[in-house]
Coordinates of C-alpha atoms in Angstrom, one line a residue:
M1 CA -4.2 -238.4 30.2
A2 CA -2.2 -240.1 32.9
S3 CA -2.0 -238.4 36.3
V4 CA 1.1 -236.5 37.3
Y5 CA 1.9 -235.8 40.9
G6 CA 3.8 -233.0 42.6
Y7 CA 5.8 -233.8 45.8
R8 CA 8.4 -232.2 48.0
V9 CA 10.8 -234.8 49.5
F10 CA 14.1 -234.3 51.2
G11 CA 14.1 -230.6 50.3
L12 CA 13.5 -231.2 46.6
N13 CA 10.4 -230.6 44.5
V14 CA 9.5 -233.7 42.5
L15 CA 7.3 -234.1 39.5
S16 CA 6.3 -237.8 39.3
D17 CA 4.3 -240.1 37.1
A18 CA 4.3 -242.6 40.0
E19 CA 2.0 -242.0 42.9
V20 CA 3.7 -242.3 46.4
P21 CA 0.8 -241.9 48.8
Y22 CA 2.8 -240.8 51.9
W23 CA 4.9 -238.1 50.1
P24 CA 3.9 -234.5 50.9
S25 CA 2.8 -232.2 48.1
G26 CA 5.2 -229.9 46.2
Q27 CA 5.1 -227.3 43.5
P28 CA 7.3 -225.9 40.7
P29 CA 10.1 -225.2 40.0
W30 CA 10.8 -229.0 39.8
D31 CA 14.2 -230.3 40.9
V32 CA 13.6 -233.9 40.1
R33 CA 11.5 -235.7 37.4
I34 CA 10.2 -239.3 38.0
A35 CA 8.8 -240.8 34.8
F36 CA 7.7 -244.2 33.4
G37 CA 9.8 -245.0 30.3
D38 CA 12.4 -247.2 28.6
V39 CA 15.2 -248.4 30.9
P40 CA 18.2 -250.4 29.5
E41 CA 18.9 -253.9 30.8
E42 CA 22.5 -252.8 31.4
I43 CA 24.4 -249.5 31.6
G44 CA 27.7 -250.7 30.4
A45 CA 30.7 -250.2 32.7
G46 CA 29.7 -249.9 36.4
E47 CA 30.2 -251.7 39.7
L48 CA 27.7 -254.3 40.8
L49 CA 26.1 -254.8 44.2
W50 CA 23.5 -257.1 45.7
N51 CA 23.9 -259.9 43.2
G52 CA 23.4 -257.6 40.3
A53 CA 20.4 -255.7 41.7
F54 CA 22.4 -252.5 41.6
Q55 CA 24.8 -251.4 38.8
G56 CA 26.3 -247.9 39.1
R57 CA 28.9 -245.6 37.8
G58 CA 28.6 -242.2 39.5
D59 CA 25.8 -240.1 38.0
R60 CA 24.1 -243.1 36.4
C61 CA 22.7 -246.0 38.5
L62 CA 20.5 -248.9 37.5
L63 CA 18.3 -250.9 40.0
R64 CA 16.8 -254.2 39.0
L65 CA 14.3 -255.2 41.7
Q66 CA 11.7 -258.0 41.9
G67 CA 8.2 -256.6 42.4
A68 CA 9.2 -253.2 41.0
G69 CA 11.1 -253.5 37.7
R70 CA 14.1 -251.6 36.4
I71 CA 14.8 -248.1 37.7
L72 CA 17.4 -245.7 36.2
V73 CA 18.7 -242.8 38.4
E74 CA 20.6 -240.1 36.6
H75 CA 22.5 -236.9 37.4
G76 CA 20.6 -236.3 40.7
A77 CA 17.6 -235.1 38.7
Q78 CA 15.9 -237.9 36.8
I79 CA 14.5 -241.3 37.8
T80 CA 13.0 -243.4 35.0
I81 CA 11.0 -246.5 35.8
A82 CA 10.3 -249.5 33.6
P83 CA 7.9 -251.5 35.9
T84 CA 7.7 -255.2 35.7
A85 CA 4.4 -256.8 34.6
G86 CA 2.0 -256.9 37.5
Y87 CA 4.3 -254.8 39.7
S88 CA 3.3 -253.9 43.2
A89 CA 2.6 -250.1 43.5
L90 CA 3.5 -250.4 47.2
T91 CA 6.8 -252.1 46.5
L92 CA 7.6 -249.4 43.9
A93 CA 6.8 -246.6 46.3
H94 CA 9.1 -248.1 49.0
V95 CA 12.0 -248.5 46.5
L96 CA 11.5 -244.9 45.3
S97 CA 11.4 -243.6 48.9
G98 CA 14.5 -245.6 49.9
T99 CA 17.2 -246.9 47.7
A100 CA 16.4 -245.1 44.5
Y101 CA 16.0 -241.7 46.1
A102 CA 19.1 -242.3 48.2
A103 CA 21.1 -242.9 45.0
L104 CA 19.7 -239.6 43.6
L105 CA 20.7 -237.7 46.8
Y106 CA 24.2 -239.3 46.7
Q107 CA 24.5 -238.0 43.1
R108 CA 23.8 -234.6 44.5
R109 CA 26.6 -235.2 47.1
V110 CA 24.2 -235.3 49.9
L111 CA 25.0 -237.6 52.8
C112 CA 22.4 -240.2 53.6
L113 CA 22.4 -241.7 57.1
H114 CA 20.5 -244.8 58.2
A115 CA 18.9 -242.7 60.9
C116 CA 15.8 -240.9 62.2
A117 CA 15.6 -237.2 62.9
V118 CA 13.4 -234.7 64.7
A119 CA 13.5 -230.9 65.1
R120 CA 13.1 -228.9 68.2
D121 CA 13.5 -225.1 68.6
G122 CA 14.9 -224.9 65.1
K123 CA 17.6 -227.6 65.6
A124 CA 17.7 -231.1 64.3
Y125 CA 18.5 -234.1 66.5
V126 CA 19.6 -237.3 64.6
V127 CA 19.4 -240.8 66.0
M128 CA 21.4 -243.4 64.0
G129 CA 22.5 -246.9 64.7
P130 CA 22.2 -250.5 63.6
S131 CA 18.8 -252.1 62.7
G132 CA 16.9 -253.1 65.9
A133 CA 18.6 -250.5 68.1
G134 CA 15.3 -248.6 68.5
K135 CA 15.7 -245.6 66.3
S136 CA 12.1 -245.3 65.1
T137 CA 10.8 -246.0 68.6
T138 CA 12.9 -243.3 70.1
A139 CA 11.9 -240.9 67.4
S140 CA 8.2 -241.6 68.1
A141 CA 8.7 -240.8 71.7
L142 CA 10.4 -237.5 70.8
L143 CA 7.4 -236.7 68.6
A144 CA 5.1 -237.5 71.6
Q145 CA 7.1 -234.9 73.6
G146 CA 6.4 -232.1 71.0
C147 CA 9.3 -232.4 68.5
E148 CA 8.6 -231.9 64.8
F149 CA 9.0 -234.8 62.4
L150 CA 12.0 -234.7 60.0
S151 CA 12.8 -238.3 58.8
D152 CA 12.6 -242.0 59.5
D153 CA 15.1 -244.6 58.2
V154 CA 16.9 -242.2 55.8
T155 CA 18.2 -238.8 57.0
A156 CA 19.6 -236.6 54.3
I157 CA 22.3 -234.1 55.4
S158 CA 23.6 -231.3 53.1
V159 CA 25.9 -228.4 53.6
A160 CA 24.5 -224.8 53.3
S161 CA 26.4 -221.9 51.7
D162 CA 27.3 -220.7 55.2
G163 CA 28.8 -224.1 56.1
R164 CA 26.0 -225.4 58.4
H165 CA 25.0 -229.0 58.1
L166 CA 21.2 -229.2 57.5
A167 CA 18.8 -232.2 57.8
A168 CA 16.0 -232.2 55.2
P169 CA 12.4 -233.2 56.0
S170 CA 11.5 -236.4 54.2
Y171 CA 7.9 -237.7 54.3
P172 CA 5.8 -238.2 57.5
S173 CA 6.0 -242.0 57.9
L174 CA 7.5 -244.2 60.6
R175 CA 7.9 -247.9 60.9
L176 CA 7.5 -249.6 64.3
L177 CA 7.7 -253.2 65.5
T178 CA 4.5 -254.5 67.1
D179 CA 5.6 -254.0 70.8
S180 CA 6.8 -250.4 70.1
H181 CA 3.6 -249.7 68.2
D182 CA 1.5 -250.9 71.1
R183 CA 3.3 -248.7 73.6
L184 CA 3.6 -245.5 71.5
A185 CA 0.8 -245.3 68.8
N186 CA -1.7 -243.7 71.2
R187 CA 0.9 -241.0 72.2
I188 CA 1.4 -239.7 68.7
A189 CA -1.0 -238.4 66.0
A190 CA -0.7 -241.2 63.4
H191 CA -2.7 -243.7 61.4
A192 CA -1.1 -247.2 61.5
A193 CA -1.3 -250.1 59.0
F194 CA 0.6 -253.3 59.3
D195 CA 3.1 -254.0 56.5
P196 CA 3.7 -257.8 56.1
A197 CA 6.7 -257.2 53.9
D198 CA 8.9 -256.2 56.9
E199 CA 6.6 -257.2 59.7
K200 CA 6.3 -253.7 61.0
F201 CA 3.5 -251.1 61.4
R202 CA 3.8 -248.2 59.0
L203 CA 2.5 -245.0 60.7
H204 CA 1.5 -242.1 58.6
Y205 CA 2.3 -239.2 61.0
R206 CA -0.3 -236.4 61.3
G207 CA 1.5 -234.2 63.8
A208 CA 3.9 -231.3 63.3
V209 CA 6.4 -231.7 60.5
A210 CA 9.4 -229.5 59.8
A211 CA 8.8 -227.4 56.6
E212 CA 12.4 -226.9 55.5
R213 CA 16.0 -228.0 56.2
V214 CA 17.1 -227.6 59.9
P215 CA 20.6 -227.2 61.2
V216 CA 21.9 -230.4 62.9
A217 CA 22.6 -229.8 66.6
R218 CA 23.5 -233.4 67.6
I219 CA 23.9 -236.9 66.3
C220 CA 23.4 -239.9 68.6
F221 CA 24.6 -243.3 67.8
L222 CA 22.1 -245.6 69.6
E223 CA 23.1 -249.1 70.6
K224 CA 22.2 -251.8 73.1
D225 CA 24.5 -253.0 75.9
V226 CA 23.2 -255.9 78.0
T227 CA 25.8 -255.2 80.7
I228 CA 24.5 -251.8 81.8
V229 CA 21.4 -251.0 83.8
R230 CA 20.8 -247.3 82.9
P231 CA 21.1 -245.4 79.6
H232 CA 24.0 -243.0 79.2
T233 CA 25.9 -241.0 76.6
I234 CA 29.6 -240.8 75.8
P235 CA 31.0 -238.2 73.4
L236 CA 32.7 -239.6 70.4
L237 CA 35.9 -238.0 69.2
G238 CA 38.5 -238.6 66.4
Q239 CA 38.4 -241.9 64.6
E240 CA 35.6 -243.3 66.8
K241 CA 33.4 -240.4 65.6
L242 CA 34.3 -241.0 62.0
A243 CA 33.7 -244.7 62.3
A244 CA 30.2 -244.2 63.8
L245 CA 29.2 -242.0 60.9
Q246 CA 30.7 -244.4 58.3
R247 CA 28.9 -247.3 59.8
S248 CA 25.6 -245.4 59.7
L249 CA 25.6 -244.5 56.0
F250 CA 22.5 -245.6 54.2
R251 CA 23.4 -248.2 51.6
R252 CA 27.1 -247.4 52.3
Q253 CA 28.6 -249.4 49.4
M254 CA 26.2 -247.7 47.0
G255 CA 27.3 -244.4 48.4
K256 CA 31.0 -245.2 47.8
I257 CA 30.2 -246.0 44.1
V258 CA 28.0 -243.0 43.4
V259 CA 30.0 -240.3 45.3
G260 CA 33.4 -241.9 45.1
P261 CA 35.3 -243.2 48.2
T262 CA 37.6 -240.1 48.5
R263 CA 34.8 -237.5 48.2
L264 CA 32.5 -239.5 50.5
A265 CA 35.2 -239.6 53.1
E266 CA 35.6 -235.9 52.8
L267 CA 31.9 -235.3 53.3
I268 CA 31.9 -237.5 56.4
L269 CA 35.0 -235.7 57.8
E270 CA 33.3 -232.3 57.3
L271 CA 30.2 -233.5 59.2
A272 CA 32.4 -234.9 62.0
Q273 CA 34.2 -231.6 62.4
A274 CA 31.0 -229.6 62.5
V275 CA 28.5 -231.5 64.6
E276 CA 28.6 -233.2 68.0
V277 CA 28.3 -237.0 67.9
V278 CA 27.7 -239.1 71.0
R279 CA 27.2 -242.8 71.7
L280 CA 23.8 -243.3 73.3
T281 CA 23.9 -246.7 75.0
R282 CA 20.8 -248.3 76.5
P283 CA 20.3 -251.5 78.4
E284 CA 18.2 -254.4 77.1
R285 CA 15.3 -253.6 79.5
G286 CA 14.4 -251.7 82.7
F287 CA 14.4 -248.2 81.3
T288 CA 11.9 -245.8 79.7
V289 CA 12.2 -244.5 76.2
D290 CA 11.6 -241.0 77.7
E291 CA 15.0 -241.4 79.4
L292 CA 16.6 -241.7 76.0
C293 CA 14.7 -238.6 74.8
A294 CA 16.2 -236.6 77.6
L295 CA 19.7 -237.7 76.8
I296 CA 19.3 -236.9 73.1
L297 CA 18.0 -233.4 73.7
E298 CA 20.4 -232.3 76.5
P299 CA 23.1 -229.9 75.3
G300 CA 26.6 -231.3 75.2
P301 CA 29.5 -229.3 76.8
A302 CA 31.4 -227.4 74.3
S303 CA 34.7 -228.7 75.8
L304 CA 33.7 -232.2 74.7
R305 CA 33.2 -231.3 71.0
D306 CA 36.0 -232.3 68.6
S307 CA 37.0 -229.7 66.0
S308 CA 40.2 -231.4 65.0
T309 CA 38.9 -234.8 63.8
S310 CA 41.3 -236.3 61.2
I311 CA 40.9 -239.2 58.8

C-alpha cells in the first residue's frame, strides 16, 4: 500500500500522497487532500498565465509544469497531481509548497504575500519586498535574535472572526544566497543544502517555530537605496500603503484570477486599514542586518497609523 503523509501547513491539516520532506506533521481532521490521480489536459474556460503553464477560473486551477506534471487545485480543499514520467520529487515538492498551495489559499480567500515573517511576544512581523531585497537574510537575523519562525517566501494572512489579521506558520525552511548563508548560517539552528535550481542554500530551520496563527503587528516593505548611508523607516499611508501591498502579492496575476480583482482589492484594503505598514529602506552596503532587525521590531507611533485608507 502506498504511503500517505499527514502535514500541517499554513494553518491547515493536509493528507497527502506526495511526500514533502520539509513540511511539519499534522493530524486529522483534514482540511486539504493531496492525491495522485487523473488530471485533465484543459479545464475549459479559464484565463491563461505564464505561456499556458497556468489556467484558472476561480475555484478550479490547472498548473502544467515541466519537471512536475499537471496539478489541479480545486475549491481550496483538493490538489490532484498527474506527475510527468521521470518527474523530480524535489521539483514537485517546491511547486506544491509555492504556486500550487498559494492557489489553494487564494481559493480560501487568504492573502498570500511574497514575504517572510517571524513571531515575537505573540505578534507577527512581516518583511516583504522585491526579489533580492534581503527578506530571507533579514528573517534569518531575526531568528538569530530569538524570534520564532513563521514563513519564508510566502506569507499567508487571513482574517479571524474578531477581525484580527493573522499570519500562519508555513514550514521551517529558508533560502539564502551564498554570501548571506556564510554570514548567518552559524547564528541560527539550521541544516543547509545548496539547491542548484535557484543557486541558493535551502536551510531546514531547527529552532523555535510558531505553532499557530499569530496577529500581525507590522509589515515592512524592504528595498535598497544606493543614495543613503543608514537604514531607516517611513510610515506608508493611503495609496502608497495599498500600492506596497499590491506589489507584494505572491503570484499577483494568479491571485486576481482566483479571488477576482474586486474581492482581492477589498482584502488588501482591509489589511491596509488594520495593520501598520512601513517602508524599510537600506543602503547597498555599510550597515549591519541587526540594524534592520531593530527597525522592524520597534513599535510605530499610533499617530502614524492610517485607519482611513481608501482605494
